Coordinates of C-alpha atoms in Angstrom, one line a residue:
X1 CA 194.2 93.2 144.9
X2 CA 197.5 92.9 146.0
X3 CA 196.3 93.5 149.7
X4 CA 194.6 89.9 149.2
X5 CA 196.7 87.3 149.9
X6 CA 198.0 89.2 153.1
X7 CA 194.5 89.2 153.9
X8 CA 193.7 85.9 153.5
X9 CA 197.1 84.4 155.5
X10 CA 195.5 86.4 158.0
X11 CA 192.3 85.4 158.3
X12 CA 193.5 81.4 158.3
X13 CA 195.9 82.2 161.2
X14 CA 193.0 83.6 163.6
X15 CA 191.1 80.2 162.1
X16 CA 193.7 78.0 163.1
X17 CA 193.8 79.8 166.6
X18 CA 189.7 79.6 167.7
X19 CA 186.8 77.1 168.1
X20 CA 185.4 75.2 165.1
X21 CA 182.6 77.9 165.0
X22 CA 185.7 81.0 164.0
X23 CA 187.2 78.5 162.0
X24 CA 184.0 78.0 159.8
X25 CA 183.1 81.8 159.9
X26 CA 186.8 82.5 158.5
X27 CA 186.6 80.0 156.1
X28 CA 183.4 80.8 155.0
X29 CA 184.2 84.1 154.1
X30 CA 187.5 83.0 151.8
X31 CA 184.7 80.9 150.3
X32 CA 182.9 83.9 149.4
X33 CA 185.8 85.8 148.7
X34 CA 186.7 83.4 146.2
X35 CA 183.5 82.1 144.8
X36 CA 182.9 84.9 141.9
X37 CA 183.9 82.7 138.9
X38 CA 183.0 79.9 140.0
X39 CA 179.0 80.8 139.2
X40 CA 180.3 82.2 135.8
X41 CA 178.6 79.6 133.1
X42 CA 181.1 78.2 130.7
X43 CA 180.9 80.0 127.2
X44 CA 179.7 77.7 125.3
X45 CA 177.9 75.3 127.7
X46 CA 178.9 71.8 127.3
X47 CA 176.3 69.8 126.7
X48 CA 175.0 67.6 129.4
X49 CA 172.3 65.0 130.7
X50 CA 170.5 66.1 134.0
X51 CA 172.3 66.2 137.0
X52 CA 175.8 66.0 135.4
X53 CA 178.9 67.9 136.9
X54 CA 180.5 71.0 135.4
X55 CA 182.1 72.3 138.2
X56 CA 182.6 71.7 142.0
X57 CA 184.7 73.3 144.1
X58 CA 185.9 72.0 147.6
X59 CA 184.2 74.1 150.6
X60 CA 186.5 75.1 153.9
X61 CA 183.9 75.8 156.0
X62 CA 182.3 72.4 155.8
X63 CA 180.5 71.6 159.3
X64 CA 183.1 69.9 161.8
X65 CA 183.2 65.6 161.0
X66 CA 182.2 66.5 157.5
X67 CA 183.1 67.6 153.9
X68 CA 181.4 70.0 151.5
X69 CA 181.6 71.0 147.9
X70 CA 179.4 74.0 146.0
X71 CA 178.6 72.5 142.6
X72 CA 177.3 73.1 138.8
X73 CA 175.5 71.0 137.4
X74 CA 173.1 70.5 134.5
X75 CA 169.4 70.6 135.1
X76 CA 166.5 71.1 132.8
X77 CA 163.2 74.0 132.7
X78 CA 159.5 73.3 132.8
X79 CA 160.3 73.6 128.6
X80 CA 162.9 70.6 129.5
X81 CA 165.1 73.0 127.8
X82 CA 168.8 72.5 129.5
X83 CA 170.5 74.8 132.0
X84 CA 173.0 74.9 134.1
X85 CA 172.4 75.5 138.1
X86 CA 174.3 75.9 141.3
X87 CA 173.8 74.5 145.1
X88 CA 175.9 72.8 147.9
X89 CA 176.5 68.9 148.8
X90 CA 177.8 68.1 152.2
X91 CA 178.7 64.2 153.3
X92 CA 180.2 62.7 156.3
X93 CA 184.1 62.3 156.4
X94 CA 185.2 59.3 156.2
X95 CA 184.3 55.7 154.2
X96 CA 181.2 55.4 153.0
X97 CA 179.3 52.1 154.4
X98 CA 178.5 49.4 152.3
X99 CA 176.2 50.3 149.9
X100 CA 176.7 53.6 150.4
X101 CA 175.1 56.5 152.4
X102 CA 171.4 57.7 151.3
X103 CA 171.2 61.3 150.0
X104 CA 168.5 64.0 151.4
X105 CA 168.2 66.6 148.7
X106 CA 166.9 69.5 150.3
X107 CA 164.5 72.2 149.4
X108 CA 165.3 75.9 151.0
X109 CA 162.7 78.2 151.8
X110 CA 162.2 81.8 150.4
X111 CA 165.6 84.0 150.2
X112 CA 164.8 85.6 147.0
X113 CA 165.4 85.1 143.5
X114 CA 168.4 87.3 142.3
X115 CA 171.7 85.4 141.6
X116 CA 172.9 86.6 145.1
X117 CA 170.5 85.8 147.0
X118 CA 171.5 81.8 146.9
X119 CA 172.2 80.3 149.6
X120 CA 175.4 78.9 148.3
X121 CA 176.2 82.2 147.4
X122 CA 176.5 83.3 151.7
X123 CA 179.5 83.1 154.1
X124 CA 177.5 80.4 155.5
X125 CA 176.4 78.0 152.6
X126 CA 174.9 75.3 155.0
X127 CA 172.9 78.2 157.6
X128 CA 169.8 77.5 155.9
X129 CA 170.1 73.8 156.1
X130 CA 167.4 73.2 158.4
X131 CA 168.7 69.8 160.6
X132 CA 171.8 69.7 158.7
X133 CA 173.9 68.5 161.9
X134 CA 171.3 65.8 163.3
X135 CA 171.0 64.5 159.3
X136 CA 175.0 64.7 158.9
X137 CA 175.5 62.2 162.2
X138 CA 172.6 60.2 161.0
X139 CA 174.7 59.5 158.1
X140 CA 173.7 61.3 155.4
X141 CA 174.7 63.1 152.4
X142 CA 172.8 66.6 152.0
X143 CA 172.4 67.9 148.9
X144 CA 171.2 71.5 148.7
X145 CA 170.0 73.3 145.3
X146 CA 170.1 77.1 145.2
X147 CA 167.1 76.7 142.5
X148 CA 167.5 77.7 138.5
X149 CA 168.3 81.4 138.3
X150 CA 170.2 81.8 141.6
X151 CA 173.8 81.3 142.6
X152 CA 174.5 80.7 138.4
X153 CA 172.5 82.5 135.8
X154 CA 169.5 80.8 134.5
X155 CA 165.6 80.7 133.9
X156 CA 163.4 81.6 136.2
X157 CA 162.1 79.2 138.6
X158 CA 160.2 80.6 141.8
X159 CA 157.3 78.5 142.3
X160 CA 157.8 76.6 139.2
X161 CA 156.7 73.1 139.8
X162 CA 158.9 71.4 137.2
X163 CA 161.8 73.8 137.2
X164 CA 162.6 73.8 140.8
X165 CA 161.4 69.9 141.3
X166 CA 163.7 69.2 138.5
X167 CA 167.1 71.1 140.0
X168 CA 166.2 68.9 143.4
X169 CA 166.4 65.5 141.8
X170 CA 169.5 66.7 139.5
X171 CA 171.3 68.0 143.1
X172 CA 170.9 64.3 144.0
X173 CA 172.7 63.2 140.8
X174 CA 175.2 65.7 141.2
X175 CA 175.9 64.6 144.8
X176 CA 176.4 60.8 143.2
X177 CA 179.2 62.2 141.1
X178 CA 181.4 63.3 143.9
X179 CA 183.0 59.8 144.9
X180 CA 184.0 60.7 148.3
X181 CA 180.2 61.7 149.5
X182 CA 179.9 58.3 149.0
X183 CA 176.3 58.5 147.6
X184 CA 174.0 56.0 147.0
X185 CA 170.9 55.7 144.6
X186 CA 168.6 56.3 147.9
X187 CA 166.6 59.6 148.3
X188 CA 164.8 61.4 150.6
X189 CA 163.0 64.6 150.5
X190 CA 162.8 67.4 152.7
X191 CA 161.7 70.9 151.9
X192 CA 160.6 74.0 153.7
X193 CA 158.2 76.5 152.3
X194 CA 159.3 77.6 149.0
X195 CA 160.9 74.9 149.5
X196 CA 158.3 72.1 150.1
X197 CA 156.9 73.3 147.1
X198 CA 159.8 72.7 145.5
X199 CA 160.6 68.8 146.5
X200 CA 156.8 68.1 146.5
X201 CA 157.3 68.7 142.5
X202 CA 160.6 66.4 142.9
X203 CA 158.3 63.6 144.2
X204 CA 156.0 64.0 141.8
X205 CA 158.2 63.9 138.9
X206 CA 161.1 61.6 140.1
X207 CA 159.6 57.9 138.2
X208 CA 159.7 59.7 135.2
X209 CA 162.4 62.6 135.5
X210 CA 165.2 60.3 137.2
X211 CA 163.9 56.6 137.2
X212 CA 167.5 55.7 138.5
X213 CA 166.9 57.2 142.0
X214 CA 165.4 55.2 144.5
X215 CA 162.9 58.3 146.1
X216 CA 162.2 56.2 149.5
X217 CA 159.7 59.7 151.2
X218 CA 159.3 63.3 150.8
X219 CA 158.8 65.4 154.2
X220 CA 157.8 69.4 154.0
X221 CA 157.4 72.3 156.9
X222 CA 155.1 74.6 155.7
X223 CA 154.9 73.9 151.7
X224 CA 153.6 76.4 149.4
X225 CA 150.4 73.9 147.9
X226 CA 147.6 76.0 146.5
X227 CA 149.3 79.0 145.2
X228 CA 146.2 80.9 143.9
X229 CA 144.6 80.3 147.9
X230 CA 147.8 81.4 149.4
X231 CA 148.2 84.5 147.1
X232 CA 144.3 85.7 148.2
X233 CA 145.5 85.1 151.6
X234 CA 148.8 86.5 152.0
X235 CA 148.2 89.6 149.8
X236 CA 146.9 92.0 152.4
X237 CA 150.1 92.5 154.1
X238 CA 154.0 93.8 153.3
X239 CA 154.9 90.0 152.8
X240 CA 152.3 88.7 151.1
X241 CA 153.4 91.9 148.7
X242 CA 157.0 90.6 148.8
X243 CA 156.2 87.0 147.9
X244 CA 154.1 88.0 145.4
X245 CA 156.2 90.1 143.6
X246 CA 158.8 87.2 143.2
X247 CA 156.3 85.2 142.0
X248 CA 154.8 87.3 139.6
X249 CA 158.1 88.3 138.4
X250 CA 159.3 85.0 137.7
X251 CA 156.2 83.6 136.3
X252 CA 156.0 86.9 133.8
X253 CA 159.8 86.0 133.0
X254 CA 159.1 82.4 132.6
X255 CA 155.8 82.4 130.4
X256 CA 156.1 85.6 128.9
X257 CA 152.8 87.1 130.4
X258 CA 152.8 90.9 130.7
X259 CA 152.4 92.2 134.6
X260 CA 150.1 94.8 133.8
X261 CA 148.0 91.7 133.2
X262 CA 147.3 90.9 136.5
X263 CA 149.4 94.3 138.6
X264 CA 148.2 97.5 139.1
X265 CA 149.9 100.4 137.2
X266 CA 152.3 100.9 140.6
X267 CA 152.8 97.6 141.1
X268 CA 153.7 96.2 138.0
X269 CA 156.2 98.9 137.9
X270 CA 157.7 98.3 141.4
X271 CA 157.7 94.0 141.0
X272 CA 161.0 94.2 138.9
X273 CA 162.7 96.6 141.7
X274 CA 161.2 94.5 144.0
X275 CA 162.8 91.0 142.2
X276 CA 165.9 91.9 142.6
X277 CA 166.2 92.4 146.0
X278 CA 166.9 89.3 148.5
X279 CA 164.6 88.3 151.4
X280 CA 167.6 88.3 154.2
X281 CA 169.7 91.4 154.1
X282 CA 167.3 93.7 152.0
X283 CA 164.3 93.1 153.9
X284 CA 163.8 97.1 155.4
X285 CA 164.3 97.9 151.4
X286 CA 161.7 95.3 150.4
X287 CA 159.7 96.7 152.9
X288 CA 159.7 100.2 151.6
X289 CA 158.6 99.4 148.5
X290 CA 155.9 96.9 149.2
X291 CA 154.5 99.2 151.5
X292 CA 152.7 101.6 149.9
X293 CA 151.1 98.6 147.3
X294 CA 149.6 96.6 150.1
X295 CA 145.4 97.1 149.2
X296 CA 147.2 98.3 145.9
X297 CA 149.3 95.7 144.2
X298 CA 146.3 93.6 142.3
X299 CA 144.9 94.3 139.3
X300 CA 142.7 91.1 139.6
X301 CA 142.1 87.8 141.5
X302 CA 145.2 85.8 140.1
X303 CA 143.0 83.0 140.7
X304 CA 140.2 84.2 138.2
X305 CA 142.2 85.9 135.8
X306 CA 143.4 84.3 132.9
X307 CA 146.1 83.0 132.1
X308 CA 147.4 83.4 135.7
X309 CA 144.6 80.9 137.0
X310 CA 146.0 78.7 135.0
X311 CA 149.5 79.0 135.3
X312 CA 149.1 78.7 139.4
X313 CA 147.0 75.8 139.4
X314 CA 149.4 74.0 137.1
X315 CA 152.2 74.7 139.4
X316 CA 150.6 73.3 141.8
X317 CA 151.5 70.5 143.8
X318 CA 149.3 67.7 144.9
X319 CA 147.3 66.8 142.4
X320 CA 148.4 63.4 141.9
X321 CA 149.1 60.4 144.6
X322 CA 152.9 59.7 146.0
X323 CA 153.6 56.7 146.1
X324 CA 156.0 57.4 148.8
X325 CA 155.4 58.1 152.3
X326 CA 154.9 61.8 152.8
X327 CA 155.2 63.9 156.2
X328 CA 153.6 67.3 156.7
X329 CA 154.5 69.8 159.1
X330 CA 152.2 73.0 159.9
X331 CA 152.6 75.4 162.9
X332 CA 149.3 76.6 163.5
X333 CA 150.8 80.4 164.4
X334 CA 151.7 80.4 160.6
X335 CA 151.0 83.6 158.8
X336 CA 152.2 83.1 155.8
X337 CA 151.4 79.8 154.7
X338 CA 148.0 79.3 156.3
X339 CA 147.2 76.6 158.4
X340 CA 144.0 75.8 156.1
X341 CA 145.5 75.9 153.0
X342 CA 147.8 73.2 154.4
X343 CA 145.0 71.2 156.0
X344 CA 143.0 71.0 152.5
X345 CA 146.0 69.6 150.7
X346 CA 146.6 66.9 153.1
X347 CA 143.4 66.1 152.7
X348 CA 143.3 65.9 148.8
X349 CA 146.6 63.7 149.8
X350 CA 145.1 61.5 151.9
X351 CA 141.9 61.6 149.4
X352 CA 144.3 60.2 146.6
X353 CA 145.3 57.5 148.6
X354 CA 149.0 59.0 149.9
X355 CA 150.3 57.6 153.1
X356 CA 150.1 60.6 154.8
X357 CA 151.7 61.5 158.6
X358 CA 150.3 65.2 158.8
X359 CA 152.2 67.1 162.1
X360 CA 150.0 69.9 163.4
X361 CA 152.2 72.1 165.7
X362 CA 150.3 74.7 167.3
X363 CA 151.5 77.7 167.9
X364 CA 154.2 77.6 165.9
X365 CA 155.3 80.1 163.4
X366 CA 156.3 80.3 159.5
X367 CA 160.3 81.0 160.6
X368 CA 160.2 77.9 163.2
X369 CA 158.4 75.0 162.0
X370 CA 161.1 73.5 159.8
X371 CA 163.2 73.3 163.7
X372 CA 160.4 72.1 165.7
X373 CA 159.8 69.5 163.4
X374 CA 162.8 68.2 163.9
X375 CA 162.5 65.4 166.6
X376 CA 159.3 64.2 164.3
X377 CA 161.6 63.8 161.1
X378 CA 164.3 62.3 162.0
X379 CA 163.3 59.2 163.6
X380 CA 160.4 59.6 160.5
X381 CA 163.3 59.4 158.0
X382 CA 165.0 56.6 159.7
X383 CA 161.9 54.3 159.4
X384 CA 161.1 55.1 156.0
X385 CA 164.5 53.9 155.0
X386 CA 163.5 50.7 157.1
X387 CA 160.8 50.5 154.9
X388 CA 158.7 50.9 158.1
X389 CA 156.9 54.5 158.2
X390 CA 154.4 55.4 160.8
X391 CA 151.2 54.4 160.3
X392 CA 149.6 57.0 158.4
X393 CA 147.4 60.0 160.0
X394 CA 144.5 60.4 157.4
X395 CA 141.1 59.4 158.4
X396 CA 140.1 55.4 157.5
X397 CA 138.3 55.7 154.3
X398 CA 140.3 58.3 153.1

């Protein structure tokens, strides 16, 4: 390791010589370099209420105009049990305004759910951000979790209402401890996928979980809703394989269910293989062992067979009314998570009584409907902070 440090002076020369871009592609890589024991847990773990900071670590490759910290921070399981998790906060530079600057926890979609695979884990900590820039010069403070299980050891948590809604609010809190983000109790919610499962959960369980935040909306592109519909759909093909075995991994791991319960014979031998490979970077080895399983993997409809129809329908979300405004974004080109499936949730939403502004963007893929909903949620954001949200989409008498 002596070759290091020679290394490293070198790498911060060429930064100081090129655009912002090299600089932040240089320094992200000294922050991976160097990020190794920071995701080692503390032997023994200090005890801790939710959302309270262990550990944070300044990052160099913070976007230009702002600053950026990876972070540890306590959290708590769908047993409330404690843990300790890992994800990224990133603020403006600069003085806070008065009364500080509101806090957008964000929920990432699918990357996988090995340690490595976090996205805090990455040269680029913030790529997955999805309107990171436009919600930095807007003025807020992004908090980003990597999800229980990921970045730091810990339980599992894939599509795990209460797990993964919990480690969202607690980013929040752990974003408040940093007194130069300059946080405020305000929060918004925005989530992707995997990840609008994840802050949908958040929403649902932020009165009770963290009563001291002031949740203002929650917006989602795509969220996972009804898993057990989503599973039937998506299971005919090499990602619907892929998904699957993530889930069914963690939810074995989590709730101590065999796989054989619900697998095939080959299937429930490949899901661990399977688990521990991440979505971006392994995806042709994914691929080559999901392959052969697709018309193979299930042993069962998940959504028949006990107790995995009752595991997925209690993770989840929707089945209680927000009492925040809530935006819905669904590209009608979606493959993955089905149009339909998102068109029945926002109508049990609406049904319940949630204010509801559902965004239909046809033609529009799984990959790209986080970015084209973009010019929607910003100025969406902005008025629910005014206290002023568009008037909501679901049909009078809903």
């Amino acid at each position: 390791m002596r070759w290091l440090p020679l290394l490293l002076a070198g790498v911060l020369l060429l930064a100081s010589c090129g655009s912002d871009t090299e600089r932040r592609a240089v320094d992200g890589l000294v922050d991976s370099w160097t990020a190794g024991p920071f995701y080692t847990l503390p032997d023994p773990i200090p005890p801790g209420a939710p959302g309270t900071l262990v550990r944070s670590e300044r990052l160099g490759s913070a976007p230009a105009g702002a600053i950026a910290w990876r972070v540890l921070y306590h959290s708590r399981d769908v047993t409330g049990a404690d843990l300790l998790t890992s994800g990224v906060v990133v603020a403006p530079a600069g003085p806070a305004p008065a009364g500080g600057r509101t806090v957008v926890s964000w929920g990432h979609p699918t990357t996988g759910t090995a340690q490595r695979c976090a996205p805090s884990v990455g040269d680029d900590p913030f790529d997955l951000v999805e309107g990171l820039s436009d919600l930095l010069r807007a003025g807020y403070v992004v908090a980003a979790a990597d999800y229980p299980a990921m970045g730091a050891p810990g339980p599992a948590s894939y599509l795990i209402g209460a797990t993964a809604g919990d480690s969202v609010l607690d980013a929040a809190r752990a974003a408040r401890a940093l007194p130069e983000a300059g946080a405020s109790d305000r929060l918004l919610l925005w989530g992707h996928s995997q990840g609008g499962h994840a802050v949908l959960f958040a929403a649902q369980l932020a009165a009770a979980y963290a009563p001291e935040l002031r949740l203002l909306g929650v917006a989602t592109a795509a969220p996972a809703t009804d898993l057990a519909d989503l599973l039937r759909a998506d299971i005919g093909d090499v990602s619907g394989v892929t998904i699957g075995a993530y889930a069914f991994a963690a939810y074995s791991a989590a709730y101590r269910v065999p796989l054989d319960t619900i697998l095939t014979p080959a299937g429930a031998a490949a899901t661990p293989a399977m688990a521990r490979l991440c979505l971006i970077g392994q995806n042709a080895q994914l691929h080559d062992i999901a392959t052969p399983l697709v018309g193979h993997y299930l042993g069962g409809d998940p959504g028949l067979v006990q107790p995995w129809a009752r595991l997925l329908a209690a993770n989840t979300p929707g089945t209680t009314r927000l009492d925040v405004p809530l935006l819905v974004a669904q590209g009608g080109a979606d493959t993955l998570v089905r149009p339909q499936v998102t068109t029945a949730f926002v109508a049990r939403q609406c049904a319940l009584g949630t204010h509801v502004t559902s965004l239909p963007l046809p033609g529009v893929d799984h990959g790209f409907v986080a970015l084209d909903a973009l010019p929607t949620l910003l100025p969406w954001l902005a008025a629910v902070e005014r206290g002023t949200p568009p008037a909501s989409t679901c049909p009078a008498g809903a």
